[in-house]
mmCIF file of C-alpha atoms in Angstrom:
data_model
loop_
_atom_site.group_PDB
_atom_site.id
_atom_site.type_symbol
_atom_site.label_atom_id
_atom_site.label_comp_id
_atom_site.label_asym_id
_atom_site.label_seq_id
_atom_site.Cartn_x
_atom_site.Cartn_y
_atom_site.Cartn_z
ATOM 1 C CA MET A 10 -1.285 -2.775 54.378
ATOM 2 C CA GLN A 11 -0.131 -6.078 55.803
ATOM 3 C CA ILE A 12 2.582 -8.305 54.338
ATOM 4 C CA ARG A 13 2.237 -11.923 55.412
ATOM 5 C CA SER A 14 2.928 -15.495 54.421
ATOM 6 C CA PHE A 15 0.668 -17.127 51.888
ATOM 7 C CA GLN A 16 -2.124 -19.249 53.378
ATOM 8 C CA LEU A 17 -3.934 -22.023 51.556
ATOM 9 C CA SER A 18 -7.155 -19.992 51.705
ATOM 10 C CA ASP A 19 -5.371 -17.330 49.573
ATOM 11 C CA TYR A 20 -4.864 -19.637 46.590
ATOM 12 C CA LYS A 21 -7.880 -18.576 44.533
ATOM 13 C CA LEU A 22 -7.313 -14.857 45.160
ATOM 14 C CA VAL A 23 -3.607 -15.086 44.325
ATOM 15 C CA ALA A 24 -4.367 -17.050 41.143
ATOM 16 C CA GLU A 25 -6.909 -14.394 40.132
ATOM 17 C CA LEU A 26 -4.390 -11.609 40.820
ATOM 18 C CA LEU A 27 -1.746 -13.329 38.689
ATOM 19 C CA GLU A 28 -4.242 -13.832 35.850
ATOM 20 C CA GLU A 29 -5.242 -10.157 36.047
ATOM 21 C CA VAL A 30 -1.739 -8.681 36.230
ATOM 22 C CA LEU A 31 0.451 -10.994 34.144
ATOM 23 C CA SER A 32 0.392 -11.835 30.462
ATOM 24 C CA GLU A 33 -1.077 -15.215 29.577
ATOM 25 C CA ASP A 34 2.256 -16.984 28.989
ATOM 26 C CA CYS A 35 3.827 -15.345 32.043
ATOM 27 C CA CYS A 36 0.872 -16.393 34.177
ATOM 28 C CA GLU A 37 1.130 -19.971 32.931
ATOM 29 C CA GLU A 38 4.854 -20.157 33.819
ATOM 30 C CA THR A 39 4.263 -18.415 37.136
ATOM 31 C CA MET A 40 1.438 -20.732 38.188
ATOM 32 C CA LYS A 41 3.716 -23.745 37.671
ATOM 33 C CA ALA A 42 6.500 -22.144 39.724
ATOM 34 C CA PHE A 43 3.959 -21.001 42.327
ATOM 35 C CA ALA A 44 2.583 -24.532 42.775
ATOM 36 C CA ARG A 45 6.059 -25.984 42.982
ATOM 37 C CA GLN A 46 7.205 -23.393 45.541
ATOM 38 C CA LEU A 47 4.133 -24.089 47.675
ATOM 39 C CA SER A 48 5.094 -27.753 47.761
ATOM 40 C CA TRP A 49 8.643 -26.831 48.869
ATOM 41 C CA ASP A 50 8.152 -23.905 51.221
ATOM 42 C CA SER A 51 5.042 -21.726 51.316
ATOM 43 C CA ASP A 52 6.740 -19.250 53.686
ATOM 44 C CA LEU A 53 8.621 -17.911 50.658
ATOM 45 C CA VAL A 54 5.374 -16.812 49.037
ATOM 46 C CA LEU A 55 4.295 -13.473 50.457
ATOM 47 C CA VAL A 56 1.041 -11.630 49.963
ATOM 48 C CA ALA A 57 0.193 -7.983 50.476
ATOM 49 C CA GLU A 58 -3.260 -7.554 51.946
ATOM 50 C CA SER A 59 -5.276 -4.362 52.164
ATOM 51 C CA ALA A 60 -8.783 -4.205 53.632
ATOM 52 C CA GLY A 61 -9.081 -7.990 53.352
ATOM 53 C CA ASN A 62 -8.063 -8.055 49.684
ATOM 54 C CA ILE A 63 -4.896 -9.555 48.214
ATOM 55 C CA VAL A 64 -3.284 -6.676 46.308
ATOM 56 C CA GLY A 65 0.192 -8.092 45.702
ATOM 57 C CA VAL A 66 2.203 -11.285 45.754
ATOM 58 C CA LEU A 67 5.889 -12.141 45.680
ATOM 59 C CA ILE A 68 7.131 -15.637 44.933
ATOM 60 C CA GLY A 69 10.622 -16.346 46.190
ATOM 61 C CA THR A 70 12.724 -19.454 46.488
ATOM 62 C CA ILE A 71 16.060 -20.582 47.871
ATOM 63 C CA ASP A 72 18.521 -22.723 45.978
ATOM 64 C CA HIS A 73 22.025 -23.499 47.279
ATOM 65 C CA HIS A 74 22.224 -20.568 49.738
ATOM 66 C CA LYS A 75 20.968 -18.138 47.112
ATOM 67 C CA GLY A 76 17.609 -16.442 47.455
ATOM 68 C CA TYR A 77 15.658 -15.677 44.306
ATOM 69 C CA VAL A 78 12.929 -13.097 43.877
ATOM 70 C CA TYR A 79 11.139 -14.960 41.126
ATOM 71 C CA ARG A 80 7.919 -13.083 40.438
ATOM 72 C CA ILE A 81 6.230 -10.029 41.889
ATOM 73 C CA ALA A 82 2.754 -8.894 40.922
ATOM 74 C CA VAL A 83 0.751 -5.933 42.228
ATOM 75 C CA ARG A 84 -2.759 -4.921 41.220
ATOM 76 C CA ASP A 85 -2.760 -1.864 38.959
ATOM 77 C CA LYS A 86 -4.544 0.479 41.370
ATOM 78 C CA PHE A 87 -2.010 -0.334 44.120
ATOM 79 C CA ARG A 88 1.113 0.300 42.054
ATOM 80 C CA ASN A 89 3.450 3.162 42.958
ATOM 81 C CA GLN A 90 2.264 2.981 46.575
ATOM 82 C CA GLY A 91 5.162 0.977 48.001
ATOM 83 C CA VAL A 92 3.506 -2.458 47.867
ATOM 84 C CA GLY A 93 6.270 -4.019 45.773
ATOM 85 C CA ARG A 94 8.957 -2.367 47.883
ATOM 86 C CA GLN A 95 7.397 -3.783 51.074
ATOM 87 C CA LEU A 96 7.111 -7.256 49.560
ATOM 88 C CA VAL A 97 10.788 -7.229 48.539
ATOM 89 C CA SER A 98 11.837 -5.902 51.969
ATOM 90 C CA HIS A 99 9.923 -8.639 53.797
ATOM 91 C CA MET A 100 11.317 -11.321 51.486
ATOM 92 C CA SER A 101 14.847 -10.006 52.069
ATOM 93 C CA ASN A 102 14.249 -10.377 55.821
ATOM 94 C CA ARG A 103 13.085 -13.974 55.317
ATOM 95 C CA PHE A 104 16.183 -14.708 53.283
ATOM 96 C CA ARG A 105 18.428 -13.221 56.012
ATOM 97 C CA GLN A 106 16.708 -15.340 58.671
ATOM 98 C CA ARG A 107 17.526 -18.408 56.602
ATOM 99 C CA LYS A 108 21.192 -17.470 56.200
ATOM 100 C CA VAL A 109 20.937 -16.831 52.466
ATOM 101 C CA LEU A 110 24.326 -15.653 51.225
ATOM 102 C CA LYS A 111 23.141 -13.801 48.125
ATOM 103 C CA VAL A 112 19.798 -12.502 46.897
ATOM 104 C CA LEU A 113 19.161 -12.500 43.163
ATOM 105 C CA VAL A 114 16.338 -11.295 40.976
ATOM 106 C CA ALA A 115 15.301 -13.918 38.472
ATOM 107 C CA GLU A 116 15.408 -11.848 35.314
ATOM 108 C CA ASP A 117 13.500 -13.665 32.635
ATOM 109 C CA LYS A 118 11.719 -12.184 29.650
ATOM 110 C CA HIS A 119 8.737 -11.367 31.864
ATOM 111 C CA ASN A 120 10.724 -9.562 34.567
ATOM 112 C CA GLU A 121 12.636 -7.331 32.146
ATOM 113 C CA VAL A 122 9.862 -4.727 32.328
ATOM 114 C CA LEU A 123 10.426 -4.514 36.095
ATOM 115 C CA ARG A 124 14.049 -3.446 35.692
ATOM 116 C CA PRO A 125 13.297 0.196 36.637
ATOM 117 C CA PHE A 126 11.539 -1.026 39.799
ATOM 118 C CA TYR A 127 14.526 -3.122 40.854
ATOM 119 C CA ASP A 128 16.885 -0.271 39.957
ATOM 120 C CA SER A 129 14.849 2.023 42.253
ATOM 121 C CA LEU A 130 15.513 -0.446 45.082
ATOM 122 C CA GLY A 131 19.247 -0.186 44.441
ATOM 123 C CA ILE A 132 19.511 -3.692 43.037
ATOM 124 C CA SER A 133 22.420 -3.640 40.619
ATOM 125 C CA SER A 134 22.958 -5.919 37.665
ATOM 126 C CA VAL A 135 25.235 -8.024 39.871
ATOM 127 C CA ASN A 136 22.122 -9.096 41.761
ATOM 128 C CA VAL A 137 20.196 -10.127 38.657
ATOM 129 C CA VAL A 138 20.468 -13.567 37.121
ATOM 130 C CA LYS A 139 19.074 -14.526 33.739
ATOM 131 C CA LEU A 140 17.097 -17.732 33.837
ATOM 132 C CA THR A 141 17.632 -20.135 30.981
ATOM 133 C CA GLN A 142 14.700 -22.287 32.139
ATOM 134 C CA PRO A 143 11.564 -21.460 34.124
ATOM 135 C CA LEU A 144 12.117 -21.570 37.885
ATOM 136 C CA ALA A 145 9.657 -24.433 38.114
ATOM 137 C CA ILE A 146 12.263 -26.559 36.342
ATOM 138 C CA VAL A 147 15.617 -25.307 37.649
ATOM 139 C CA ALA A 148 15.138 -24.801 41.394
ATOM 140 C CA GLY A 149 14.701 -27.593 43.850
#
């Protein structure tokens, strides 16, 4: 398993993964935020690659010295194998390198189901922020 920065050649595979893993309305919101984040800073989009296949993606962003884990998606057959944990760990390292003062999980209606995952990482409710608008609108 390799965690690396998104590359332009990954776009189609990442879009397919998001369509496969996320609900239709979540995917629509995520694709807008994904495109916007790529225009700002593609190094905050990480992919997990296994045997040449994209098996996970994490979209992060930075706004006013705060790092946000916006959306994480892992293919079903790769869940519960540490892919999400590795993606979050690598993103946390990127945030530290950029002198981010606080890391938050963007808890919107789509991320609520991931609460047990974030709890397993030791992320308390202090580190979760409810979004009132999609990230594609508020960050930047």
